[in-house]
Coordinates of C-alpha atoms in Angstrom, one line a residue:
X1 CA 30.5 102.8 -65.2
X2 CA 31.7 102.7 -61.6
X3 CA 28.1 101.9 -60.5
X4 CA 27.9 99.0 -63.0
X5 CA 31.2 97.6 -61.7
X6 CA 30.0 97.8 -58.1
X7 CA 26.8 96.0 -58.9
X8 CA 28.6 93.2 -60.8
X9 CA 31.0 92.8 -57.9
X10 CA 28.3 92.5 -55.4
X11 CA 26.5 89.9 -57.6
X12 CA 29.7 87.8 -58.0
X13 CA 30.4 88.0 -54.2
X14 CA 26.8 86.8 -53.5
X15 CA 27.2 84.0 -56.0
X16 CA 30.5 82.8 -54.5
X17 CA 29.1 82.8 -50.9
X18 CA 26.0 80.6 -51.7
X19 CA 25.7 77.7 -49.1
X20 CA 25.8 74.0 -50.1
X21 CA 22.5 72.1 -49.7
X22 CA 22.1 70.9 -46.0
X23 CA 22.1 67.2 -45.4
X24 CA 18.9 66.6 -43.5
X25 CA 20.1 63.2 -42.1
X26 CA 20.3 63.7 -38.3
X27 CA 22.7 61.7 -36.1
X28 CA 21.0 60.9 -32.8
X29 CA 23.3 58.1 -31.7
X30 CA 21.4 56.6 -28.7
X31 CA 18.7 54.2 -27.9
X32 CA 16.3 54.6 -24.9
X33 CA 14.6 51.5 -23.7
X34 CA 11.2 52.5 -22.1
X35 CA 9.8 50.9 -19.0
X36 CA 8.7 47.3 -19.5
X37 CA 5.0 46.6 -19.9
X38 CA 3.6 43.3 -18.5
X39 CA 0.5 41.7 -20.0
X40 CA -1.0 38.3 -20.7
X41 CA 0.8 38.2 -24.0
X42 CA 4.2 38.5 -22.3
X43 CA 6.7 41.4 -21.6
X44 CA 6.5 44.2 -24.1
X45 CA 9.6 46.2 -24.9
X46 CA 9.5 49.6 -26.7
X47 CA 12.5 51.8 -27.4
X48 CA 13.4 55.0 -29.2
X49 CA 14.4 54.9 -32.9
X50 CA 18.1 54.9 -33.6
X51 CA 18.7 57.6 -36.2
X52 CA 21.9 56.9 -37.9
X53 CA 22.7 56.6 -41.7
X54 CA 24.8 53.6 -40.9
X55 CA 22.0 51.7 -39.1
X56 CA 22.1 47.9 -39.6
X57 CA 20.0 46.2 -37.0
X58 CA 18.6 46.1 -33.5
X59 CA 19.6 43.2 -31.3
X60 CA 17.3 42.3 -28.4
X61 CA 19.0 40.8 -25.4
X62 CA 17.7 39.2 -22.2
X63 CA 19.4 38.1 -18.9
X64 CA 18.0 36.0 -16.1
X65 CA 20.4 37.0 -13.4
X66 CA 21.6 40.3 -11.9
X67 CA 24.9 38.6 -11.0
X68 CA 26.2 38.0 -14.5
X69 CA 26.9 39.8 -17.7
X70 CA 25.6 36.9 -19.8
X71 CA 22.8 37.9 -22.1
X72 CA 20.8 35.8 -24.5
X73 CA 19.9 37.0 -27.9
X74 CA 16.2 37.0 -28.5
X75 CA 15.8 38.7 -31.9
X76 CA 17.5 40.6 -34.7
X77 CA 15.4 43.4 -36.3
X78 CA 16.7 45.0 -39.5
X79 CA 14.0 47.7 -39.8
X80 CA 15.0 50.9 -38.0
X81 CA 11.3 51.9 -37.6
X82 CA 10.4 48.7 -35.8
X83 CA 11.0 49.5 -32.2
X84 CA 8.6 47.1 -30.4
X85 CA 9.0 43.5 -29.3
X86 CA 7.0 41.1 -27.1
X87 CA 8.8 38.4 -25.2
X88 CA 6.1 35.8 -25.2
X89 CA 8.4 33.2 -23.5
X90 CA 9.7 35.2 -20.6
X91 CA 11.6 33.2 -17.9
X92 CA 9.8 32.1 -14.7
X93 CA 12.5 33.9 -12.7
X94 CA 12.7 36.4 -9.8
X95 CA 14.7 38.7 -12.0
X96 CA 14.8 39.4 -15.8
X97 CA 16.6 42.3 -17.6
X98 CA 16.6 43.5 -21.2
X99 CA 18.7 45.8 -23.3
X100 CA 18.9 46.7 -27.0
X101 CA 22.1 46.9 -29.1
X102 CA 22.0 49.0 -32.3
X103 CA 24.4 47.6 -34.8
X104 CA 26.0 49.9 -37.4
X105 CA 27.4 48.9 -40.8
X106 CA 30.5 51.1 -40.7
X107 CA 32.1 54.1 -39.1
X108 CA 34.1 54.5 -35.9
X109 CA 31.3 53.0 -33.8
X110 CA 30.1 49.4 -34.4
X111 CA 27.3 49.3 -31.9
X112 CA 25.2 51.5 -29.7
X113 CA 23.8 50.1 -26.4
X114 CA 20.5 51.1 -24.7
X115 CA 19.9 51.4 -21.0
X116 CA 18.8 48.3 -19.1
X117 CA 15.2 47.7 -17.9
X118 CA 14.4 45.1 -15.2
X119 CA 11.4 43.0 -14.2
X120 CA 11.4 41.5 -10.7
X121 CA 9.2 38.9 -9.1
X122 CA 10.8 38.2 -5.6
X123 CA 8.0 35.7 -4.8
X124 CA 9.7 33.2 -7.1
X125 CA 12.3 31.1 -5.3
X126 CA 15.4 30.4 -7.3
X127 CA 18.0 27.8 -6.3
X128 CA 21.7 28.5 -6.5
X129 CA 23.7 25.9 -8.4
X130 CA 22.7 22.6 -10.0
X131 CA 20.2 20.0 -8.8
X132 CA 20.8 16.4 -9.9
X133 CA 18.6 14.5 -7.4
X134 CA 15.6 15.3 -5.2
X135 CA 14.6 13.3 -2.1
X136 CA 11.4 14.4 -0.3
X137 CA 10.7 14.0 3.4
X138 CA 7.0 15.2 3.6
X139 CA 6.6 14.2 7.2
X140 CA 9.1 17.0 8.0
X141 CA 8.0 19.4 5.2
X142 CA 11.3 19.3 3.5
X143 CA 13.2 18.1 0.5
X144 CA 16.9 17.2 0.0
X145 CA 18.6 18.7 -3.0
X146 CA 21.7 16.9 -4.4
X147 CA 24.3 18.6 -6.5
X148 CA 26.7 16.0 -7.9
X149 CA 29.5 18.5 -7.8
X150 CA 29.5 18.1 -4.0
X151 CA 26.7 20.0 -2.3
X152 CA 23.7 18.7 -0.4
X153 CA 21.0 21.1 0.8
X154 CA 17.8 20.8 2.8
X155 CA 14.8 23.0 1.8
X156 CA 11.8 23.7 4.1
X157 CA 9.0 23.6 1.5
X158 CA 6.5 25.4 3.6
X159 CA 8.8 28.5 4.2
X160 CA 10.6 28.1 0.8
X161 CA 13.9 28.4 2.6
X162 CA 17.2 26.5 2.5
X163 CA 17.7 25.5 6.2
X164 CA 21.0 23.5 6.0
X165 CA 23.8 22.9 3.5
X166 CA 26.6 20.3 3.4
X167 CA 29.7 21.0 1.3
X168 CA 31.4 17.6 0.7
X169 CA 34.4 19.0 -1.2
X170 CA 34.3 16.0 -3.6
X171 CA 32.4 15.0 -6.6
X172 CA 29.6 12.7 -5.4
X173 CA 27.2 10.2 -6.7
X174 CA 23.4 9.6 -6.2
X175 CA 22.7 9.4 -2.4
X176 CA 20.2 7.6 -0.3
X177 CA 18.4 8.6 2.9
X178 CA 17.1 5.9 5.3
X179 CA 16.6 5.1 8.9
X180 CA 19.2 3.1 10.9
X181 CA 19.2 2.5 14.6
X182 CA 16.7 5.3 15.3
X183 CA 18.8 7.8 13.3
X184 CA 18.0 9.1 9.8
X185 CA 21.2 8.8 7.8
X186 CA 22.2 10.1 4.5
X187 CA 24.6 7.8 2.5
X188 CA 27.0 9.7 0.1
X189 CA 29.1 7.8 -2.4
X190 CA 32.1 9.8 -3.5
X191 CA 34.5 9.8 -6.4
X192 CA 37.5 10.0 -4.1
X193 CA 37.2 6.3 -3.0
X194 CA 34.9 6.8 0.1
X195 CA 31.4 6.4 1.2
X196 CA 30.4 9.0 3.9
X197 CA 27.6 8.4 6.3
X198 CA 26.0 11.6 7.8
X199 CA 23.3 12.4 10.3
X200 CA 20.6 13.6 7.8
X201 CA 19.4 16.2 10.3
X202 CA 22.6 17.8 11.3
X203 CA 25.0 16.6 8.5
X204 CA 27.4 15.5 11.3
X205 CA 29.7 12.7 10.0
X206 CA 28.9 9.3 11.6
X207 CA 31.0 6.8 9.7
X208 CA 33.2 6.3 6.6
X209 CA 33.7 3.3 4.3
X210 CA 36.9 3.0 2.3
X211 CA 35.8 1.5 -1.0
X212 CA 39.0 2.5 -2.8
X213 CA 36.9 3.2 -5.9
X214 CA 35.0 6.1 -7.4
X215 CA 31.3 5.4 -6.6
X216 CA 28.3 6.8 -8.5
X217 CA 25.3 5.5 -6.7
X218 CA 24.2 3.9 -3.4
X219 CA 21.1 2.1 -2.0
X220 CA 20.4 1.2 1.6
X221 CA 18.1 -1.7 2.3
X222 CA 17.8 -4.2 5.1
X223 CA 20.9 -2.9 6.8
X224 CA 22.9 -3.4 3.7
X225 CA 24.6 -0.8 1.4
X226 CA 24.7 -1.5 -2.3
X227 CA 27.3 0.7 -4.1
X228 CA 28.0 1.1 -7.8
X229 CA 31.8 1.7 -8.3
X230 CA 34.2 2.1 -11.2
X231 CA 35.7 -1.4 -10.7
X232 CA 34.4 -2.7 -14.0
X233 CA 36.8 -5.8 -14.4
X234 CA 36.7 -6.4 -10.6
X235 CA 32.9 -6.7 -10.0
X236 CA 31.7 -3.1 -9.7
X237 CA 28.6 -3.6 -7.6
X238 CA 29.7 -3.8 -4.0
X239 CA 27.6 -4.8 -0.9
X240 CA 28.5 -3.7 2.6
X241 CA 27.1 -4.5 6.0
X242 CA 25.9 -1.3 7.6
X243 CA 26.6 -2.6 11.1
X244 CA 30.1 -3.8 10.6
X245 CA 31.0 -1.7 7.5
X246 CA 32.5 -4.8 6.0
X247 CA 32.3 -5.9 2.4
X248 CA 29.9 -8.8 1.9
X249 CA 29.5 -9.4 -1.8
X250 CA 30.8 -8.2 -5.2
X251 CA 29.0 -8.6 -8.5
X252 CA 27.8 -6.5 -11.4
X253 CA 28.3 -5.9 -15.1
X254 CA 28.8 -2.2 -15.7
X255 CA 30.7 0.4 -13.7
X256 CA 29.5 3.8 -12.4
X257 CA 25.8 3.1 -12.9
X258 CA 22.6 4.4 -11.1
X259 CA 21.0 1.9 -8.9
X260 CA 17.2 1.8 -8.3
X261 CA 15.6 -0.3 -5.4
X262 CA 12.4 -2.0 -6.4
X263 CA 10.2 -0.8 -3.5
X264 CA 9.3 -3.2 -0.7
X265 CA 11.6 -6.0 -1.9
X266 CA 14.4 -7.8 -0.1
X267 CA 16.5 -6.8 -2.0
X268 CA 15.8 -6.4 -5.8
X269 CA 17.7 -3.8 -7.7
X270 CA 17.6 -2.3 -11.2
X271 CA 20.9 -1.0 -12.5
X272 CA 21.0 1.5 -15.4
X273 CA 24.1 2.7 -17.1
X274 CA 25.2 6.4 -17.0
X275 CA 28.2 6.5 -19.2
X276 CA 27.8 4.1 -22.1
X277 CA 25.6 4.1 -25.2
X278 CA 23.1 2.7 -25.8
X279 CA 21.9 2.8 -22.3
X280 CA 21.7 -0.6 -20.7
X281 CA 20.0 -2.2 -17.6
X282 CA 20.5 -5.2 -15.3
X283 CA 18.4 -6.8 -12.6
X284 CA 19.8 -8.2 -9.4
X285 CA 18.1 -10.1 -6.6
X286 CA 19.9 -10.5 -3.2
X287 CA 19.0 -12.5 -0.1
X288 CA 18.6 -11.0 3.4
X289 CA 22.3 -11.4 4.0
X290 CA 23.3 -9.4 1.0
X291 CA 24.4 -12.3 -1.2
X292 CA 23.5 -12.4 -4.9
X293 CA 20.8 -14.9 -5.8
X294 CA 19.9 -13.9 -9.4
X295 CA 21.2 -11.6 -12.1
X296 CA 19.4 -10.9 -15.4
X297 CA 20.9 -8.9 -18.4
X298 CA 19.1 -6.4 -20.6
X299 CA 17.3 -8.1 -23.6
X300 CA 17.1 -4.9 -25.7
X301 CA 20.4 -3.0 -25.4
X302 CA 19.0 0.3 -26.7
X303 CA 16.0 -0.8 -28.7
X304 CA 13.7 1.3 -26.5
X305 CA 14.0 4.4 -24.5
X306 CA 15.7 4.1 -21.2
X307 CA 17.2 6.8 -18.9
X308 CA 18.8 6.3 -15.4
X309 CA 17.6 9.7 -14.2
X310 CA 14.2 10.0 -15.8
X311 CA 12.7 7.1 -14.0
X312 CA 9.7 6.3 -11.7
X313 CA 8.1 3.0 -10.4
X314 CA 4.3 2.6 -10.8
X315 CA 2.3 2.7 -7.5
X316 CA 2.1 -1.1 -7.3
X317 CA 5.8 -1.4 -8.2
X318 CA 5.2 -3.9 -11.0
X319 CA 6.2 -1.5 -13.8
X320 CA 8.4 1.5 -14.2
X321 CA 8.4 4.4 -16.7
X322 CA 11.5 6.0 -18.0
X323 CA 13.1 8.3 -20.6
X324 CA 12.0 11.3 -22.6
X325 CA 9.6 9.2 -24.6
X326 CA 7.8 7.7 -21.5
X327 CA 8.7 4.1 -22.1
X328 CA 7.1 1.6 -19.8
X329 CA 8.7 -1.6 -18.7
X330 CA 7.8 -4.5 -16.4
X331 CA 9.9 -4.8 -13.3
X332 CA 11.5 -7.8 -15.1
X333 CA 12.8 -5.3 -17.7
X334 CA 10.3 -6.3 -20.4
X335 CA 9.2 -3.4 -22.7
X336 CA 5.4 -2.9 -22.5
X337 CA 4.4 0.4 -24.1
X338 CA 5.0 4.1 -24.0
X339 CA 3.0 7.3 -23.5
X340 CA 1.5 9.1 -26.5
X341 CA 3.8 12.1 -26.6
X342 CA 3.6 13.9 -29.9
X343 CA 6.2 16.7 -29.9
X344 CA 6.7 16.5 -26.2
X345 CA 9.8 15.4 -24.3
X346 CA 9.3 14.2 -20.8
X347 CA 11.6 15.1 -17.9
X348 CA 9.9 13.5 -14.9
X349 CA 6.9 11.4 -13.8
X350 CA 4.5 11.2 -10.8
X351 CA 1.4 9.3 -10.0
X352 CA -2.1 9.8 -8.5
X353 CA -3.6 6.3 -7.7
X354 CA -7.0 7.6 -6.5
X355 CA -7.4 9.7 -9.6
X356 CA -5.9 6.9 -11.8
X357 CA -3.4 9.3 -13.4
X358 CA 0.2 9.5 -14.5
X359 CA 1.7 13.0 -14.4
X360 CA 4.5 13.7 -16.9
X361 CA 6.5 16.9 -16.7
X362 CA 7.8 18.3 -20.0
X363 CA 11.3 19.6 -20.8
X364 CA 10.2 21.4 -24.0
X365 CA 6.9 22.9 -22.7
X366 CA 5.7 24.7 -19.6
X367 CA 3.3 21.9 -18.7
X368 CA 2.5 18.7 -16.9
X369 CA 0.6 16.2 -19.0
X370 CA -1.9 13.8 -17.6
X371 CA -2.4 10.2 -18.7
X372 CA -4.7 7.4 -17.7
X373 CA -2.8 5.0 -15.4
X374 CA -4.2 1.9 -17.1
X375 CA -4.6 2.5 -20.9
X376 CA -2.1 5.5 -21.0
X377 CA -4.6 7.7 -22.9
X378 CA -4.1 11.4 -22.6
X379 CA -6.3 13.2 -20.0
X380 CA -5.4 16.8 -20.5
X381 CA -2.6 18.9 -19.0
X382 CA -1.7 21.5 -16.3
X383 CA 0.1 24.7 -17.2
X384 CA 3.2 25.6 -15.3
X385 CA 5.4 28.6 -15.0
X386 CA 8.6 26.7 -15.2
X387 CA 9.8 23.8 -17.4
X388 CA 9.3 20.9 -14.9
X389 CA 12.4 19.0 -14.1
X390 CA 11.3 17.1 -10.9
X391 CA 7.7 16.4 -9.9
X392 CA 7.1 15.8 -6.1
X393 CA 3.4 15.1 -5.4
X394 CA 2.1 15.2 -1.9
X395 CA -1.7 14.9 -1.4
X396 CA -3.3 17.5 -3.6
X397 CA -0.2 19.6 -4.0
X398 CA 2.4 19.3 -6.8
X399 CA 5.8 20.6 -5.9
X400 CA 7.9 21.4 -9.0
X401 CA 11.5 22.0 -9.2
X402 CA 11.8 23.3 -12.7
X403 CA 14.0 25.4 -15.0
X404 CA 13.2 29.1 -15.4
X405 CA 13.6 28.8 -19.2
X406 CA 14.7 26.4 -21.9
X407 CA 18.0 28.3 -22.5
X408 CA 21.5 27.7 -21.4
X409 CA 21.1 30.6 -18.9
X410 CA 18.3 28.9 -17.0
X411 CA 18.2 28.6 -13.2
X412 CA 16.4 26.0 -11.1
X413 CA 13.2 27.5 -9.5
X414 CA 10.5 26.3 -7.1
X415 CA 6.9 26.1 -8.0
X416 CA 3.8 24.8 -6.1
X417 CA 0.5 23.9 -7.9
X418 CA -2.8 22.8 -6.2
X419 CA -4.2 19.9 -8.2

């Protein structure tokens, strides 16, 4: 009887000590991003699987700068087994970095972040800040870069190096660079009521003109300075004598416009609005003394594409092309035609007279489109690394100042293509 009791006790003890089934779900709360792999397809990312019962998604992030914490979202992946991604539209930038965020549906942790992997291409030159205007001086192998927030820089395009910078400490307008009395001068309209005249080589201040008005654009021609100001009801287009700095003439319709000199004229200007919609244009003709002879108003008032900053004269100066649609006008402001664009949006234009070509940089594609100079038929395209913003052709070389990507985090970069 004692033996039976002992056996029964042992059985009950064993039954009470039986373990609960083990939950086989493991918790490896980490993501390891492997080294990036570069191919013709793009940049391939691979990472370790996030093993967590609360997994919700992977978020793939990319940055174009090692000086900011701003990351752009590229993709959201909801399958935990999918741990590969190819960035087929990687920025044309000297630095790109990636990281993965694993999002959880609940629990004390809401996200798990991977390590960062970087891809560097130091041969790509990136500009600091914004570029609103570009003026080439090929005879000296350089270009001037204008930031309307107040900075002007000179770049040596052979060495790909910024060699001089001027901080104006004022919001500025679109500048002009011309020769006066054996000195190359740069004319800088400012929003604080002044026009500053600098030596374009050294940025030494030469003269100042007190306009008393905010000024958005300036043109130098035949020793006269033509300035667009904010004096709308008081004739905003001012003309000054460069020798005496005295006001000669006042005219104009709209304030704070961008002026364009019709090349090799004395003096014919096109004026295109910057701050009203629809965009409007005016034509002005001045005599050699700077007095107004003729003024014509826009006949369309927004019927066709027009942009003060996307603008180029044809080689013979009888027409100009403007806007993201590539609208073509006569110099008398008559609409003529436009480029066949399809889905493309144009950002800049250039010309090759011997080859009978129009070049059109694109803002929504990494390319320069080619069109016949006479009938505007499409002649093919040139692939680019950046999204072209400014085209600067010199001989058989196309210099491009473009955007590294089509995102809000893009930087201006420099590119050179042999045509």
